[in-house]
Coordinates of C-alpha atoms in Angstrom, one line a residue:
M1 CA -183.7 150.6 56.4
R2 CA -181.9 147.4 55.5
L3 CA -179.2 145.9 57.7
S4 CA -176.3 145.1 55.4
I5 CA -173.6 142.6 56.2
A6 CA -170.2 144.0 55.3
L7 CA -166.7 143.5 56.4
L8 CA -165.7 146.1 58.9
L9 CA -161.9 146.7 59.0
C10 CA -160.8 148.6 62.1
V11 CA -157.8 149.1 64.2
L12 CA -158.1 147.7 67.7
V13 CA -156.7 150.4 69.8
I14 CA -155.8 149.2 73.2
M15 CA -152.1 149.6 74.2
P16 CA -148.9 148.4 72.7
Y17 CA -148.3 144.7 73.3
A18 CA -144.5 144.5 73.3
E19 CA -144.7 141.2 75.3
A20 CA -147.6 139.6 73.5
R21 CA -147.2 135.9 72.9
F22 CA -148.7 133.3 70.6
R23 CA -150.5 130.6 72.7
P24 CA -151.5 127.5 70.7
F25 CA -154.0 124.9 72.0
R26 CA -155.1 121.6 70.6
W27 CA -158.4 120.2 71.8
D28 CA -160.1 116.8 71.2
V29 CA -163.8 116.8 72.1
K30 CA -165.2 113.3 72.9
E31 CA -168.3 111.8 74.3
E32 CA -167.9 109.7 77.5
S33 CA -170.3 108.6 80.2
D34 CA -170.4 109.0 84.0
L35 CA -171.3 106.5 86.7
Y36 CA -175.0 106.9 85.9
H37 CA -174.5 106.3 82.2
K38 CA -175.2 109.9 81.2
R39 CA -173.5 111.2 78.1
I40 CA -170.9 113.8 79.1
F41 CA -168.7 115.8 76.7
T42 CA -165.0 116.3 77.5
I43 CA -162.1 118.3 76.1
N44 CA -158.9 116.3 76.2
G45 CA -160.6 114.0 78.7
E46 CA -161.6 116.7 81.1
T47 CA -164.7 118.5 82.3
P48 CA -164.5 121.4 83.0
G49 CA -162.2 121.7 80.0
P50 CA -158.6 123.1 80.0
T51 CA -158.2 126.7 81.1
I52 CA -157.0 129.2 78.5
Q53 CA -154.6 131.5 80.4
G54 CA -152.7 134.4 78.9
Q55 CA -152.0 138.1 79.0
Q56 CA -153.8 141.0 77.3
G57 CA -152.7 141.2 73.7
D58 CA -151.7 137.5 73.4
A59 CA -152.8 135.7 70.2
V60 CA -154.7 132.5 70.9
E61 CA -155.1 129.6 68.4
V62 CA -157.3 126.7 69.4
K63 CA -157.5 123.7 67.1
V64 CA -160.7 121.9 67.9
T65 CA -161.2 118.3 66.7
N66 CA -164.8 117.1 66.8
S67 CA -164.5 113.4 67.8
L68 CA -168.2 113.1 68.5
V69 CA -170.0 110.4 66.5
K70 CA -173.3 112.1 65.7
E71 CA -173.2 115.7 66.8
N72 CA -171.8 118.9 65.4
L73 CA -169.9 121.3 67.6
A74 CA -169.4 125.0 68.1
I75 CA -167.5 127.0 70.8
Q76 CA -168.7 130.3 72.2
W77 CA -165.9 132.5 73.6
H78 CA -168.0 134.4 76.1
G79 CA -166.5 137.9 76.8
I80 CA -163.8 137.7 74.1
R81 CA -164.2 140.0 71.2
Q82 CA -164.2 138.3 67.8
R83 CA -162.9 140.7 65.3
G84 CA -165.1 140.4 62.3
P85 CA -168.8 140.2 61.4
W86 CA -168.8 136.7 60.0
C87 CA -170.9 133.8 61.2
L88 CA -169.4 130.3 61.4
C89 CA -170.9 126.9 60.7
S90 CA -170.5 124.3 63.3
I91 CA -167.7 121.7 63.2
S92 CA -168.9 118.4 61.7
P93 CA -168.0 115.0 63.3
G94 CA -164.4 114.0 62.4
Q95 CA -163.5 117.6 61.3
T96 CA -161.0 120.1 62.8
F97 CA -161.5 123.8 63.0
T98 CA -159.1 126.5 64.2
Y99 CA -160.3 129.4 66.2
S100 CA -158.0 132.4 66.3
F101 CA -158.5 135.5 68.5
I102 CA -156.7 138.1 70.6
L103 CA -157.1 138.3 74.3
D104 CA -158.0 142.0 74.1
R105 CA -159.3 142.6 77.6
P106 CA -158.0 141.4 81.0
G107 CA -160.4 139.7 83.3
T108 CA -162.4 136.5 83.9
H109 CA -164.2 135.0 80.9
L110 CA -165.8 131.7 79.8
Y111 CA -166.0 129.4 76.9
Y112 CA -168.7 126.8 76.3
S113 CA -170.4 124.8 73.6
H114 CA -172.9 126.7 71.6
Y115 CA -174.5 123.7 70.1
S116 CA -177.5 121.7 71.3
M117 CA -177.3 120.8 75.0
Q118 CA -173.6 120.1 75.1
K119 CA -172.9 122.8 77.7
V120 CA -175.1 121.3 80.3
A121 CA -173.2 118.0 79.7
G122 CA -169.8 119.4 80.6
L123 CA -168.5 121.2 77.6
Y124 CA -167.2 124.5 79.2
G125 CA -164.2 126.0 80.8
W126 CA -162.3 129.2 81.8
I127 CA -160.5 132.0 80.0
R128 CA -158.3 134.0 82.3
V129 CA -156.6 137.1 81.0
S130 CA -153.9 139.0 83.0
P131 CA -152.9 142.6 82.3
P132 CA -149.7 143.1 80.3
Y133 CA -146.3 142.9 82.1
G134 CA -145.8 145.9 84.3
V135 CA -149.5 146.8 84.6
A136 CA -151.1 146.0 88.0
E137 CA -154.7 145.2 88.7
P138 CA -156.4 147.7 91.1
F139 CA -156.5 145.2 94.0
A140 CA -153.9 142.9 95.7
Y141 CA -154.1 139.3 96.7
D142 CA -151.7 136.5 97.6
Y143 CA -153.3 133.4 95.9
E144 CA -156.1 132.7 93.5
Q145 CA -158.5 129.9 92.6
S146 CA -161.3 129.5 90.1
V147 CA -164.6 127.6 90.5
I148 CA -167.4 127.0 88.0
L149 CA -170.9 126.5 89.4
N150 CA -173.5 124.5 87.5
D151 CA -176.7 122.4 87.8
W152 CA -176.4 118.8 86.8
Y153 CA -179.0 116.5 85.2
N154 CA -178.4 112.7 85.3
K155 CA -180.3 112.0 82.1
S156 CA -178.7 112.7 78.8
S157 CA -180.3 115.3 76.6
N158 CA -181.2 112.7 74.0
D159 CA -182.9 110.6 76.7
Q160 CA -185.0 113.5 78.1
A161 CA -186.1 116.4 76.1
F162 CA -185.3 119.6 78.1
Y163 CA -188.3 121.7 79.2
W164 CA -188.4 124.7 81.4
D165 CA -189.6 122.9 84.6
V166 CA -187.1 120.1 84.5
D167 CA -185.2 119.8 87.8
P168 CA -181.5 119.1 88.3
E169 CA -180.3 116.2 90.5
S170 CA -177.3 118.1 91.8
L171 CA -175.5 121.4 92.1
Q172 CA -171.8 121.2 91.3
I173 CA -168.9 123.3 92.3
Q174 CA -166.0 122.9 89.8
G175 CA -167.5 119.7 88.5
K176 CA -168.1 118.1 91.9
G177 CA -171.2 117.5 93.8
K178 CA -173.5 115.0 95.5
F179 CA -177.1 113.8 95.0
D180 CA -179.6 111.2 96.0
S181 CA -178.7 108.3 93.8
S182 CA -182.0 106.5 94.5
K183 CA -183.6 109.1 92.2
S184 CA -181.4 108.1 89.3
A185 CA -183.0 106.1 86.5
T186 CA -179.9 103.9 86.4
P187 CA -178.4 104.2 89.9
S188 CA -174.9 103.2 90.7
S189 CA -174.2 100.5 93.2
D190 CA -172.1 103.0 95.1
T191 CA -174.7 105.2 96.9
M192 CA -172.0 107.8 97.8
A193 CA -170.8 108.2 94.3
C194 CA -171.1 111.6 92.8
N195 CA -172.5 112.4 89.4
A196 CA -169.4 113.1 87.3
T197 CA -167.1 110.2 88.2
I198 CA -165.2 112.4 90.6
P199 CA -165.1 112.9 94.4
A200 CA -167.9 114.8 96.1
Y201 CA -165.8 117.6 97.6
L202 CA -163.3 120.0 96.2
N203 CA -161.0 121.0 99.0
W204 CA -159.6 124.5 98.5
T205 CA -156.6 125.1 100.8
I206 CA -155.8 128.6 102.1
V207 CA -153.2 130.0 104.3
P208 CA -154.3 131.9 107.5
G209 CA -153.9 135.7 107.2
K210 CA -153.6 135.7 103.4
T211 CA -155.9 137.3 100.9
N212 CA -157.3 135.0 98.2
R213 CA -158.8 135.9 94.9
L214 CA -161.6 133.6 93.8
R215 CA -163.0 133.7 90.3
V216 CA -166.5 132.4 90.3
S217 CA -168.7 131.7 87.3
S218 CA -172.0 130.0 86.5
V219 CA -172.8 127.8 83.5
A220 CA -176.1 126.7 85.0
I221 CA -178.7 126.0 82.3
R222 CA -181.5 127.6 84.2
Y223 CA -181.2 128.6 87.9
A224 CA -179.9 131.6 89.6
L225 CA -177.5 130.6 92.4
S226 CA -176.1 132.0 95.6
F227 CA -172.5 131.3 96.5
Q228 CA -171.3 131.5 100.1
I229 CA -168.2 130.7 102.2
E230 CA -169.2 130.0 105.8
G231 CA -168.1 132.9 108.1
H232 CA -166.2 134.8 105.4
N233 CA -167.0 138.1 103.7
L234 CA -166.7 138.2 99.9
T235 CA -165.4 141.5 98.5
V236 CA -166.6 141.8 94.9
V237 CA -163.9 143.4 92.6
E238 CA -164.7 142.2 89.1
A239 CA -167.8 141.4 87.1
D240 CA -167.9 140.0 83.6
G241 CA -164.3 141.0 83.0
Y242 CA -164.7 144.6 84.2
F243 CA -163.3 146.1 87.4
V244 CA -165.9 147.3 89.9
E245 CA -166.0 149.6 92.9
P246 CA -165.4 147.0 95.7
F247 CA -168.3 146.1 97.9
V248 CA -168.9 143.3 100.4
V249 CA -171.5 140.5 100.4
Q250 CA -172.0 137.4 102.4
N251 CA -173.9 135.7 99.5
L252 CA -172.8 136.2 96.0
F253 CA -175.8 136.0 93.7
I254 CA -174.8 134.7 90.2
Y255 CA -176.8 134.1 87.1
P256 CA -176.1 131.8 84.1
G257 CA -173.2 133.2 82.0
E258 CA -171.9 135.6 84.7
T259 CA -168.3 135.8 86.0
Y260 CA -167.1 137.5 89.2
S261 CA -163.9 137.9 91.1
V262 CA -164.1 138.1 94.9
L263 CA -161.4 138.6 97.5
I264 CA -161.5 136.5 100.7
K265 CA -159.4 137.2 103.7
A266 CA -158.4 134.0 105.7
D267 CA -159.2 135.7 109.0
Q268 CA -161.3 133.1 110.8
D269 CA -160.4 130.4 113.4
P270 CA -157.6 128.5 111.7
S271 CA -158.1 125.4 113.7
R272 CA -161.1 124.2 111.7
N273 CA -162.3 124.1 108.1
Y274 CA -165.4 125.9 106.6
W275 CA -168.2 125.1 104.2
I276 CA -168.4 126.4 100.7
T277 CA -172.0 126.2 99.4
S278 CA -174.1 127.0 96.4
N279 CA -177.9 127.2 96.6
I280 CA -180.7 127.8 94.2
V281 CA -182.6 131.1 94.5
G282 CA -185.8 132.1 92.9
W283 CA -187.2 128.6 93.4
N284 CA -187.9 126.5 96.5
A285 CA -184.5 124.7 96.5
A286 CA -185.5 122.1 99.1
A287 CA -187.9 120.6 96.6
I288 CA -185.4 120.7 93.7
A289 CA -181.9 119.7 94.5
P290 CA -179.4 119.5 97.4
P291 CA -177.0 122.4 97.8
G292 CA -173.6 122.3 96.2
L293 CA -171.0 121.6 99.0
N294 CA -167.2 122.0 99.1
V295 CA -164.7 122.6 101.9
L296 CA -162.5 125.6 102.6
N297 CA -159.4 124.0 104.1
Y298 CA -157.3 126.1 106.5
H299 CA -153.6 125.1 106.2
P300 CA -152.3 123.0 107.9
N301 CA -155.5 121.2 108.8
H302 CA -156.1 117.9 107.0
S303 CA -158.3 118.5 103.9
N304 CA -160.5 115.6 104.9
H305 CA -161.7 117.3 108.1
V306 CA -165.3 118.1 107.6
P307 CA -166.4 121.4 109.2
P308 CA -167.9 120.9 112.7
T309 CA -171.0 122.9 111.8
D310 CA -174.0 122.3 109.5
P311 CA -173.6 123.9 106.0
P312 CA -175.2 127.4 105.7
T313 CA -178.7 127.2 104.4
G314 CA -178.2 130.2 102.1
P315 CA -180.5 133.2 101.7
I316 CA -184.3 132.9 101.6
W317 CA -185.0 131.6 98.2
N318 CA -187.7 134.0 97.3
D319 CA -186.2 137.2 98.9
V320 CA -185.5 139.4 95.9
A321 CA -184.3 142.5 97.9
P322 CA -180.7 141.3 98.4
Q323 CA -180.4 140.2 94.8
L324 CA -181.6 143.6 93.6
A325 CA -179.2 145.3 96.1
Q326 CA -176.2 143.5 94.7
S327 CA -177.2 144.4 91.1
I328 CA -177.5 148.1 92.0
A329 CA -174.2 148.0 93.9
I330 CA -172.2 147.0 90.8
K331 CA -170.6 150.2 89.5
A332 CA -167.5 150.7 87.3
R333 CA -164.3 151.2 89.3
R334 CA -162.9 154.7 89.5
G335 CA -160.2 155.0 86.9
Y336 CA -161.7 152.3 84.8
V337 CA -165.0 153.9 83.8
R338 CA -166.1 153.7 80.2
T339 CA -168.5 156.5 79.8
P340 CA -171.6 155.7 77.8
P341 CA -173.0 158.0 75.1
P342 CA -175.2 160.6 76.8
K343 CA -178.4 159.7 75.0
A344 CA -179.8 157.0 72.8
D345 CA -180.9 157.2 69.2
R346 CA -183.5 154.5 69.8
M347 CA -185.3 152.8 72.7
I348 CA -186.7 149.3 72.4
V349 CA -188.9 148.0 75.3
L350 CA -189.2 144.2 75.6
L351 CA -191.9 142.8 77.9
I352 CA -191.0 139.3 79.0
T353 CA -193.9 136.9 79.5
R354 CA -194.5 133.2 79.7
N355 CA -197.3 132.2 77.4
K356 CA -198.7 129.1 75.6
I357 CA -198.3 128.1 72.0
D358 CA -200.2 125.0 71.0
G359 CA -200.7 124.1 74.6
Y360 CA -197.0 124.3 75.6
F361 CA -195.3 127.1 77.6
H362 CA -192.9 129.3 75.8
W363 CA -191.0 132.4 76.9
S364 CA -192.1 135.3 74.8
V365 CA -191.0 138.9 74.2
N366 CA -193.9 141.3 73.6
Y367 CA -196.1 138.1 73.4
V368 CA -194.1 136.8 70.5
S369 CA -191.9 133.7 70.6
L370 CA -189.0 133.4 68.1
T371 CA -189.2 130.8 65.4
L372 CA -186.0 130.5 63.3
P373 CA -186.4 130.5 59.5
R374 CA -185.2 127.4 57.5
T375 CA -182.6 129.6 55.8
P376 CA -180.3 131.3 58.3
Y377 CA -180.8 135.1 58.7
P378 CA -177.3 136.1 57.5
I379 CA -177.7 134.2 54.3
A380 CA -181.2 135.5 53.7
L381 CA -180.0 139.1 54.3
N382 CA -176.8 138.9 52.3
E383 CA -178.6 137.3 49.3
N384 CA -181.7 139.5 49.6
L385 CA -184.0 136.5 50.0
H386 CA -187.0 138.5 51.2
H387 CA -189.4 135.5 51.2
V388 CA -187.4 133.6 53.8
F389 CA -188.7 135.5 56.9
D390 CA -191.3 138.2 57.7
Q391 CA -189.9 141.6 56.6
S392 CA -192.3 143.6 58.8
P393 CA -190.5 145.7 61.5
P394 CA -191.5 144.7 65.1
P395 CA -192.7 147.5 67.3
D396 CA -190.3 149.3 69.6
H397 CA -193.0 149.5 72.2
L398 CA -195.8 147.0 72.8
P399 CA -199.2 148.7 72.1
G400 CA -200.9 149.3 75.4
Y401 CA -197.7 148.7 77.3
A402 CA -198.2 151.6 79.7
D403 CA -201.6 150.5 80.8
S404 CA -201.0 146.8 81.5
N405 CA -200.6 145.3 85.0
D406 CA -197.5 143.2 85.5
Y407 CA -198.6 141.9 88.9
R408 CA -201.3 139.5 87.7
V409 CA -201.6 136.7 85.2
V410 CA -202.0 138.2 81.8
D411 CA -205.3 138.0 80.1
K412 CA -203.5 137.2 76.9
T413 CA -202.5 133.6 77.7
N414 CA -201.4 132.6 74.2
A415 CA -198.4 134.0 72.3
T416 CA -197.7 133.9 68.6
S417 CA -194.6 132.6 66.8
S418 CA -192.6 134.9 64.5
D419 CA -189.3 135.3 62.8
L420 CA -189.3 139.1 62.8
I421 CA -186.0 140.9 63.5
Y422 CA -185.0 144.3 64.8
R423 CA -182.9 146.2 62.2
L424 CA -180.4 148.7 63.7
K425 CA -178.6 151.5 61.9
F426 CA -174.8 151.1 62.1
N427 CA -173.1 152.9 65.0
T428 CA -176.3 154.1 66.6
T429 CA -176.8 154.1 70.3
V430 CA -179.7 151.8 71.4
D431 CA -181.4 151.5 74.8
I432 CA -183.0 148.1 75.6
I433 CA -185.5 148.0 78.4
L434 CA -186.1 144.5 79.7
Q435 CA -189.4 144.4 81.6
N436 CA -190.4 141.5 83.8
A437 CA -193.9 140.5 84.7
N438 CA -196.1 137.8 86.3
T439 CA -195.8 134.3 84.8
M440 CA -198.8 132.1 84.1
T441 CA -198.9 131.3 87.8
A442 CA -200.5 133.7 90.2
N443 CA -198.1 135.8 92.3
N444 CA -195.1 134.5 90.5
S445 CA -192.4 136.4 88.6
E446 CA -188.9 134.8 88.0
T447 CA -185.4 136.3 87.8
I448 CA -184.3 136.1 84.2
P449 CA -180.7 136.4 83.0
W450 CA -180.2 138.1 79.6
H451 CA -177.2 138.1 77.3
L452 CA -176.8 140.5 74.3
H453 CA -174.9 138.3 71.8
G454 CA -171.9 139.9 70.3
H455 CA -172.0 143.1 72.4
D456 CA -171.1 144.3 75.9
F457 CA -173.5 146.9 77.2
W458 CA -173.8 149.5 79.9
V459 CA -176.2 148.8 82.7
L460 CA -177.9 152.1 83.3
G461 CA -180.4 151.2 86.0
Y462 CA -182.9 148.9 87.7
G463 CA -186.4 149.5 88.9
S464 CA -189.5 147.9 90.3
G465 CA -192.8 147.9 88.6
R466 CA -193.5 149.1 85.1
F467 CA -190.8 151.1 83.4
N468 CA -192.0 154.7 82.8
V469 CA -190.7 155.8 79.4
A470 CA -191.0 159.5 80.2
N471 CA -189.6 159.6 83.8
D472 CA -187.4 156.6 84.5
P473 CA -184.6 157.5 82.0
K474 CA -184.0 160.6 84.2
K475 CA -182.8 158.2 86.9
Y476 CA -180.1 156.5 84.7
N477 CA -176.6 156.2 86.1
L478 CA -174.5 157.8 83.4
A479 CA -171.6 158.6 85.6
N480 CA -170.1 155.2 86.3
P481 CA -172.3 152.4 85.0
I482 CA -170.8 149.0 84.8
M483 CA -170.4 147.3 81.4
K484 CA -171.5 143.6 81.3
S485 CA -172.2 140.8 78.9
T486 CA -175.0 139.2 81.1
V487 CA -177.5 140.9 83.3
A488 CA -180.4 139.9 85.5
V489 CA -184.0 141.1 85.2
H490 CA -185.5 140.8 88.6
P491 CA -189.1 139.8 89.4
Y492 CA -191.7 142.5 88.7
G493 CA -189.0 144.9 87.7
W494 CA -187.0 146.3 84.8
T495 CA -183.4 146.6 83.7
A496 CA -182.1 149.3 81.3
L497 CA -179.2 148.6 79.0
R498 CA -177.4 150.8 76.5
F499 CA -175.1 149.7 73.7
V500 CA -173.6 151.0 70.5
A501 CA -174.6 149.0 67.4
N502 CA -171.1 148.9 65.9
K503 CA -170.8 145.3 64.8
P504 CA -172.4 144.6 61.4
G505 CA -174.2 141.3 61.2
M506 CA -176.7 139.4 63.2

């Protein structure tokens, strides 16, 4: 069955937008440098870039001028549906391109560069969408704030090729952080200077007794992070733009590409300030980078008052149980459940391993690492260029999958490269099983975030050990599963996703 690329004309049925507005933006993307001579990419001179804020149904137009000297540019609107199946070329230096889309769903979303390593160099920002006038969200708050978490690398991507085990010099909260400048290749004379030409701390002021909504997102290039506010509970109410049944955590675990909204009650001793921290989980953070630090400032205390306590150390870095518990706790909020199809037409099981190709480590799926063909897939498919890539269908299940042992280093240390693709029938329901396993290091399995490009999906379940094709689907949550755009696969475990293949294209 051949996947055809055709124009799908459909009516976006949401609700009438009598108050919808046109919201134009004009962005100029430039290359600058920080105190340590790293190339950073800014939008209108800012990193993070400007926030796109509007209401459900608003029409957004973003004119992006690429003022970079040598690099192309492309923007990914993470969580915002792009109506149409087309693929776009990147913006060449000196050129301007206009992105147009509808803010079709309220919630917290991201945008970031989808070209080269520009995202890790500062090219990202927020998209915040409110419900239409007269429509209330299912939770109340007095004030709100947004923070983006990221890992920061002092060397520019063209000075240091990125490889999986590269370590960041700093963790940042809303573009601010600290690090040991003596480790920099070109250290600043100011040993207290931070790595983005901005002060080390972001002081967030709150009013005692008030409830605050905090939108939190991660654009980290690699690491899973925990986020904590000293002495305060975090009530999770939104994940990836979908409302969830509220639940309380002390540490919010967040993976690259995820967004959350949490409610914080300012109910602690108002005579002092409190630490806001981010820590790496899944790796021994003490050997990698200092924690991200900011200050929660209780009004009317002075914002420069450092908390009298040591910053919280965060959760134990290799304790998977609380991370898995948070994933399982995320359920669609009552009244906002989007029920998935009751059964799938097809199941694809993907075993995630880390193998070697030509002596170098590569992440692999079913022992195959993707190699892109020289002619892009959409062109090859549309023009029936069968010689461009391997036309063989990849298997839905890895041969011998049920008998392999995920808790030891695999015997098959080498992977192969391939440009095979999965072809899906239009409008069919597909289950994707993401299966984690041991890496090439004994007794080691890493938390891995996954994003299904172009689709949101239902998260039907998580489990430990090897996924049982016959029995584990009986345990799926079909009553109130959350929809997400990014999901974690925990060490030595599996995650089950379901989506409808209703967007022709790649």
